[in-house]
C-alpha cells in the first residue's frame, strides 16, 4: 500500500515510521522541511503530570512507555543522518504557592487512581530536589515518569529511520487532494500529481486547511505559545518544574491569553521558560505581553532568573481541538483519508502512540489502546460546537 503523509513534524514522522515499519510504501511531504514549524518551536515534553484522568491520560501513559522503548532503539542503532533524540527521563515536579495546595493534592490523588505515579514532597525533599526554588513554594508533587526529548532532533531521528526503511521525503506543498467517488486517490503538488492508496493528514495547526483540500471538515485551530531561552549556565534546575496553573491552562478552551510557569534545563546548559496559550490565528503580533508575564511568573519560582540574560525567545502554533483530544483515524466522510492532528502542546509526547494508532487505522496492525475516543468522526470536529 502506498501512503502519503502530509507533514514532517513529530506526528508526521512518527506516523511515517510506524507505517514504514509495518511494510507500507510511504511518501512524506512537507512545504518547509523536517520539524520546520511546530515541532521546532516547543519544549519536547513527554508528560503524564498534566493529564487529568480520561482518554488522553491513558494515551499519555502508553506513549510515555512507548517513548522509552523508541528512544532507546533509535539512539542505540543510529543510521546515517540520524541524530540522537536527547531523551531525558528527568522527571517533573509540579509546585504550588500558598492557596493552591488543596487543588494540587486533589489533582494528584485522582491521577494515582489511574496508575500515574505522583509523589508528594515534604519541604526537605523538595529543597533537596530543587535547591534553588523560591522558599515561598508551599507544596511539590514529583512525577518520576515525566521526560523530555529535543523535539527537532527527535523528529529528525524518527524520519531518518523511516527513510532508512524505504520512506521517501519531499519538500513540496500539497495544493489539492485527488478524490474520486468519495475515495482518496492522491494529492496535487506544484510538481504534479502523486498517486496513493491513502493519505494521512499530519499538518498540525494547518490540518483543517489540509482536510478541506479533500472536501473534508476537521475543526483544528492554531493556538500560539511563546518560550524564553536563557544563556547557558551551570545547572540549577534539575527537573521539569511547573506551577499548578499549567494544568488549568492546558485544559482551558479560553481564547484569551493564559500564562503559567514551566522551567527546565537542557543538556546544552540553557534554561527553557514557558509557557503561554492564546488563540490569535496565525498572528505574530503582540508578543511582548505573554513574554513579560512568563518572565515575571518564572522569577517567582526561581529568583535567580531575575539576573539571568536571555539568549532568545520564540513562538509557535499548536494544533488545538475544541474538546482537547487529538483526532486520530479515518475521516468521517472521505475514504482513504486519515487524520493525526489536534494534539496541541502534547504532540511530541503522544507521537509514537499516535503513529501506532495510524498504522492500526490504515493497515490493521494491533492498536496499543482503544482508538475510539480519538476518532475524527466525533461531532466536535465536524462543525458541532464543543
Coordinates of C-alpha atoms in Angstrom, one line a residue:
X1 CA 0.0 0.0 0.0
X2 CA 1.3 3.5 -0.9
X3 CA 0.6 6.1 1.8
X4 CA 1.2 9.8 1.6
X5 CA 1.9 11.6 4.9
X6 CA 1.3 15.3 4.8
X7 CA 3.6 17.0 7.3
X8 CA 7.1 16.2 8.6
X9 CA 6.7 17.3 12.2
X10 CA 6.8 14.9 15.1
X11 CA 3.4 13.5 14.4
X12 CA 4.1 13.0 10.7
X13 CA 7.5 11.5 11.4
X14 CA 6.0 9.1 13.9
X15 CA 3.3 8.1 11.6
X16 CA 5.7 7.6 8.7
X17 CA 7.9 5.4 10.9
X18 CA 5.1 3.3 12.1
X19 CA 3.7 2.8 8.6
X20 CA 7.1 2.0 7.2
X21 CA 7.9 -0.5 9.9
X22 CA 4.5 -2.2 9.1
X23 CA 5.5 -2.5 5.5
X24 CA 3.8 0.4 3.7
X25 CA 5.3 2.4 0.9
X26 CA 5.5 5.9 2.5
X27 CA 5.9 9.3 0.9
X28 CA 6.2 12.2 3.4
X29 CA 5.5 15.7 2.0
X30 CA 6.2 19.0 3.8
X31 CA 6.4 22.5 2.5
X32 CA 9.2 23.7 4.8
X33 CA 11.2 20.7 5.9
X34 CA 11.6 18.3 8.8
X35 CA 10.3 19.8 12.0
X36 CA 10.1 23.1 10.2
X37 CA 7.1 24.5 12.2
X38 CA 5.5 23.5 15.5
X39 CA 7.9 20.7 16.3
X40 CA 10.9 23.0 16.4
X41 CA 9.1 25.6 18.4
X42 CA 8.3 23.8 21.6
X43 CA 9.9 22.2 24.6
X44 CA 9.8 18.5 23.8
X45 CA 7.6 17.5 26.7
X46 CA 6.7 13.9 27.4
X47 CA 4.3 14.4 30.3
X48 CA 1.8 12.4 32.3
X49 CA 1.8 15.0 35.1
X50 CA -0.5 17.5 33.3
X51 CA -3.2 15.0 32.3
X52 CA -6.4 14.6 34.3
X53 CA -8.0 11.2 34.3
X54 CA -9.5 10.3 31.0
X55 CA -8.7 9.2 27.5
X56 CA -5.7 11.5 26.9
X57 CA -4.2 10.5 30.2
X58 CA -4.4 6.8 29.3
X59 CA -2.8 7.6 26.0
X60 CA -0.1 9.6 27.7
X61 CA 0.8 6.7 30.0
X62 CA 1.1 4.4 27.0
X63 CA 3.1 7.0 25.0
X64 CA 5.4 7.5 27.9
X65 CA 6.2 3.8 27.8
X66 CA 6.5 3.8 24.0
X67 CA 8.9 6.8 24.0
X68 CA 11.3 5.0 26.3
X69 CA 11.4 2.0 24.1
X70 CA 11.6 4.1 20.9
X71 CA 14.3 6.5 22.1
X72 CA 16.4 3.6 23.3
X73 CA 16.0 1.8 20.0
X74 CA 16.7 4.9 17.8
X75 CA 19.7 6.0 19.9
X76 CA 21.3 2.6 20.1
X77 CA 21.4 2.0 16.4
X78 CA 21.6 5.3 14.5
X79 CA 21.6 5.2 10.7
X80 CA 23.5 7.8 8.6
X81 CA 21.9 11.3 9.1
X82 CA 20.0 10.3 12.2
X83 CA 20.7 12.5 15.3
X84 CA 20.3 11.4 18.9
X85 CA 16.9 12.1 20.4
X86 CA 18.4 13.6 23.6
X87 CA 15.8 11.6 25.6
X88 CA 16.0 12.5 29.3
X89 CA 14.0 10.7 31.9
X90 CA 14.4 13.7 34.2
X91 CA 11.0 13.5 36.0
X92 CA 8.8 16.5 36.7
X93 CA 7.8 18.4 39.8
X94 CA 4.5 20.3 40.0
X95 CA 4.6 23.1 42.6
X96 CA 2.1 25.2 44.3
X97 CA 2.3 28.6 46.0
X98 CA 0.2 29.2 49.1
X99 CA -3.5 28.9 48.2
X100 CA -3.2 26.2 45.6
X101 CA -2.1 23.3 47.8
X102 CA -5.5 21.6 48.2
X103 CA -6.2 21.7 44.5
X104 CA -2.8 20.2 43.6
X105 CA -3.2 17.4 46.2
X106 CA -6.6 16.5 44.9
X107 CA -5.5 16.5 41.3
X108 CA -2.5 14.2 42.1
X109 CA -4.8 11.8 44.0
X110 CA -7.1 11.5 41.0
X111 CA -4.1 10.7 38.8
X112 CA -2.9 8.0 41.2
X113 CA -6.2 6.3 40.7
X114 CA -5.4 5.6 37.0
X115 CA -1.8 4.5 37.7
X116 CA 0.2 7.7 37.3
X117 CA 3.0 7.9 39.8
X118 CA 2.7 11.1 41.8
X119 CA 4.9 11.5 45.0
X120 CA 4.2 14.3 47.4
X121 CA 7.4 16.0 48.6
X122 CA 7.8 17.4 52.1
X123 CA 9.8 20.6 52.5
X124 CA 13.1 18.8 53.0
X125 CA 12.6 16.6 50.0
X126 CA 11.5 19.5 47.8
X127 CA 14.6 21.6 48.7
X128 CA 16.9 18.6 48.1
X129 CA 15.3 18.0 44.7
X130 CA 15.3 21.7 43.6
X131 CA 17.5 23.7 46.0
X132 CA 17.1 27.0 44.0
X133 CA 13.3 27.1 44.2
X134 CA 11.7 30.0 46.0
X135 CA 11.1 29.5 49.7
X136 CA 7.5 30.7 49.0
X137 CA 6.7 27.4 47.3
X138 CA 4.3 25.5 49.6
X139 CA 4.0 22.1 48.0
X140 CA 5.7 19.9 45.4
X141 CA 4.5 16.7 43.8
X142 CA 7.1 14.7 41.9
X143 CA 6.2 12.8 38.7
X144 CA 9.1 10.4 38.1
X145 CA 7.8 9.4 34.7
X146 CA 7.9 12.8 33.1
X147 CA 10.5 13.0 30.4
X148 CA 11.8 15.1 27.5
X149 CA 13.4 14.9 24.1
X150 CA 15.0 17.6 22.0
X151 CA 11.9 18.0 19.7
X152 CA 13.6 18.8 16.4
X153 CA 16.3 16.2 16.8
X154 CA 13.8 13.5 17.9
X155 CA 11.6 14.3 14.8
X156 CA 14.6 14.1 12.6
X157 CA 15.6 10.8 14.1
X158 CA 12.2 9.2 13.5
X159 CA 12.1 10.4 9.9
X160 CA 15.7 9.3 9.3
X161 CA 14.8 5.8 10.5
X162 CA 11.7 5.8 8.3
X163 CA 13.7 6.8 5.3
X164 CA 16.2 4.1 6.1
X165 CA 13.3 1.6 5.8
X166 CA 12.4 3.0 2.4
X167 CA 10.2 6.0 3.1
X168 CA 10.6 9.0 0.7
X169 CA 10.7 12.6 1.8
X170 CA 10.0 15.6 -0.5
X171 CA 9.9 19.3 0.3
X172 CA 6.8 20.5 -1.6
X173 CA 3.4 21.9 -0.9
X174 CA 0.2 20.0 -1.2
X175 CA -2.1 22.2 -3.2
X176 CA -5.0 19.9 -3.7
X177 CA -6.5 16.5 -3.0
X178 CA -7.4 13.9 -5.6
X179 CA -10.7 12.3 -4.7
X180 CA -12.7 10.0 -7.0
X181 CA -16.1 8.8 -5.9
X182 CA -15.5 9.9 -2.3
X183 CA -12.2 8.0 -2.1
X184 CA -8.7 9.5 -2.0
X185 CA -6.5 8.8 -5.0
X186 CA -3.6 11.0 -4.2
X187 CA -2.5 14.7 -3.9
X188 CA -1.6 17.6 -6.1
X189 CA 1.6 19.5 -5.8
X190 CA 3.3 22.2 -7.8
X191 CA 5.5 19.5 -9.3
X192 CA 2.4 17.4 -10.3
X193 CA 0.1 14.7 -9.0
X194 CA 1.2 11.9 -6.6
X195 CA -1.0 8.9 -6.5
X196 CA -1.6 7.0 -3.3
X197 CA -4.0 4.4 -1.7
X198 CA -4.3 6.5 1.4
X199 CA -3.4 10.0 2.7
X200 CA -2.6 10.8 6.4
X201 CA -3.1 14.5 7.3
X202 CA -0.5 15.4 9.9
X203 CA -0.4 19.1 9.1
X204 CA -0.5 20.3 12.7
X205 CA -2.3 23.7 13.1
X206 CA -3.0 23.7 9.3
X207 CA -4.8 20.3 9.4
X208 CA -8.2 21.9 9.0
X209 CA -7.0 23.6 5.8
X210 CA -5.4 20.3 4.6
X211 CA -8.6 18.4 5.2
X212 CA -10.6 21.0 3.2
X213 CA -8.4 20.2 0.1
X214 CA -10.1 16.8 0.1
X215 CA -13.6 18.1 0.8
X216 CA -13.4 17.0 4.4
X217 CA -14.1 19.0 7.6
X218 CA -11.8 19.0 10.6
X219 CA -12.1 21.6 13.3
X220 CA -8.4 22.2 14.3
X221 CA -7.3 25.7 15.1
X222 CA -3.9 27.3 15.9
X223 CA -3.1 28.3 19.5
X224 CA 0.0 30.4 19.9
X225 CA 2.7 29.6 22.5
X226 CA 5.8 31.5 23.5
X227 CA 9.1 30.4 25.1
X228 CA 12.1 32.2 26.5
X229 CA 15.6 30.7 26.4
X230 CA 18.4 31.8 28.7
X231 CA 22.2 31.9 28.0
X232 CA 24.0 28.7 29.1
X233 CA 24.8 28.4 32.8
X234 CA 25.7 25.8 35.5
X235 CA 22.7 23.6 36.1
X236 CA 20.4 25.0 38.7
X237 CA 17.1 23.4 37.6
X238 CA 17.1 19.6 37.8
X239 CA 13.6 18.6 36.8
X240 CA 10.9 19.9 34.6
X241 CA 9.3 22.2 37.1
X242 CA 6.0 23.9 36.6
X243 CA 3.3 25.6 38.7
X244 CA -0.2 24.0 39.2
X245 CA -1.7 26.7 37.0
X246 CA -0.2 25.0 34.0
X247 CA -2.7 22.1 34.2
X248 CA -5.6 24.6 34.1
X249 CA -4.2 26.4 31.0
X250 CA -3.7 23.1 29.2
X251 CA -7.3 22.1 29.6
X252 CA -8.8 25.5 29.0
X253 CA -10.7 26.4 25.9
X254 CA -10.4 30.2 26.5
X255 CA -9.1 32.1 23.5
X256 CA -7.6 34.9 25.7
X257 CA -4.0 34.9 26.8
X258 CA -3.2 32.4 29.6
X259 CA 0.3 32.0 31.1
X260 CA 1.8 29.7 33.6
X261 CA 5.3 28.8 34.7
X262 CA 7.4 25.9 33.2
X263 CA 11.1 25.9 33.8
X264 CA 13.7 23.3 32.8
X265 CA 17.3 22.9 31.9
X266 CA 18.6 21.5 28.6
X267 CA 21.8 19.4 28.0
X268 CA 23.4 22.4 26.5
X269 CA 23.1 24.4 29.7
X270 CA 20.3 26.8 28.7
X271 CA 17.1 27.1 30.6
X272 CA 13.7 27.0 28.8
X273 CA 11.0 29.1 30.3
X274 CA 7.3 28.9 29.3
X275 CA 4.5 28.9 28.8
X276 CA 1.6 30.8 27.2
X277 CA -1.5 29.9 25.3
X278 CA -3.7 32.2 23.2
X279 CA -5.8 31.9 20.1
X280 CA -4.8 34.7 17.8
X281 CA -4.9 32.9 14.5
X282 CA -1.5 32.7 12.9
X283 CA -0.5 36.2 14.0
X284 CA 3.0 37.0 15.2
X285 CA 1.9 40.4 16.7
X286 CA 1.6 41.3 20.3
X287 CA 4.3 39.0 21.8
X288 CA 5.6 41.4 24.5
X289 CA 2.7 40.8 26.9
X290 CA 2.9 37.0 27.0
X291 CA 6.7 37.0 27.2
X292 CA 6.7 39.6 30.1
X293 CA 4.1 37.6 32.0
X294 CA 6.1 34.4 31.6
X295 CA 9.3 36.0 32.8
X296 CA 7.6 37.5 35.8
X297 CA 6.0 34.3 36.9
X298 CA 9.2 32.3 36.4
X299 CA 11.2 34.6 38.7
X300 CA 8.6 33.9 41.4
X301 CA 9.6 30.2 41.4
X302 CA 13.3 30.7 40.7
X303 CA 14.5 34.1 41.9
X304 CA 18.0 33.6 40.3
X305 CA 16.4 34.1 36.9
X306 CA 15.9 37.8 37.6
X307 CA 19.7 38.3 37.0
X308 CA 19.9 35.9 34.0
X309 CA 20.4 37.1 30.4
X310 CA 18.1 35.8 27.7
X311 CA 19.6 34.2 24.6
X312 CA 16.4 34.3 22.6
X313 CA 12.7 34.0 22.5
X314 CA 10.5 32.1 20.1
X315 CA 6.9 31.3 19.4
X316 CA 4.9 28.6 17.6
X317 CA 1.4 27.5 16.8
X318 CA 0.0 24.4 18.4
X319 CA -2.9 22.4 16.9
X320 CA -5.9 22.9 19.1
X321 CA -9.0 20.8 19.1
X322 CA -12.2 22.1 20.9
X323 CA -12.6 19.1 23.1
X324 CA -8.8 18.8 23.9
X325 CA -8.4 15.4 22.3
X326 CA -6.3 14.7 19.2
X327 CA -8.1 13.4 16.1
X328 CA -6.5 10.1 15.1
X329 CA -8.0 7.8 12.5
X330 CA -10.2 7.7 9.4
X331 CA -12.0 10.7 8.1
X332 CA -15.8 10.9 8.7
X333 CA -16.6 11.2 5.0
X334 CA -13.7 10.6 2.6
X335 CA -12.5 7.0 2.3
X336 CA -8.7 6.6 2.4
X337 CA -8.2 9.9 4.2
X338 CA -6.9 9.7 7.7
X339 CA -6.0 12.4 10.3
X340 CA -3.5 12.7 13.1
X341 CA -3.9 16.2 14.4
X342 CA -5.1 18.3 17.3
X343 CA -2.5 17.3 20.0
X344 CA -1.9 21.0 20.9
X345 CA 1.1 21.0 23.3
X346 CA 1.2 17.2 23.7
X347 CA 2.2 16.3 20.2
X348 CA 5.8 15.4 21.0
X349 CA 4.8 13.2 24.0
X350 CA 2.0 11.4 22.2
X351 CA 3.8 10.9 18.9
X352 CA 4.8 7.2 19.0
X353 CA 1.4 6.1 20.1
X354 CA -0.3 8.3 17.5
X355 CA 1.9 6.6 14.9
X356 CA 0.8 3.2 16.2
X357 CA -2.9 4.2 16.1
X358 CA -2.5 5.4 12.5
X359 CA -0.8 2.2 11.4
X360 CA -3.8 0.4 13.0
X361 CA -6.3 2.5 11.2
X362 CA -4.6 2.3 7.8
X363 CA -3.0 -1.1 7.8
X364 CA -4.9 -3.0 10.5
X365 CA -1.9 -3.5 12.8
X366 CA -2.7 -4.1 16.5
X367 CA -3.8 -0.9 18.4
X368 CA -1.8 0.0 21.6
X369 CA -5.1 1.2 23.2
X370 CA -8.7 1.8 22.4
X371 CA -8.8 4.3 19.5
X372 CA -12.5 5.2 19.9
X373 CA -12.1 8.4 21.9
X374 CA -9.8 9.9 19.3
X375 CA -11.7 9.1 16.1
X376 CA -12.2 12.1 13.8
X377 CA -15.8 11.1 13.3
X378 CA -16.8 12.6 16.7
X379 CA -19.2 15.5 16.5
X380 CA -16.9 18.2 17.9
X381 CA -14.6 18.0 14.9
X382 CA -17.4 18.2 12.4
X383 CA -18.6 21.7 13.0
X384 CA -20.7 20.9 16.0
X385 CA -19.8 23.2 18.9
X386 CA -17.9 21.7 21.8

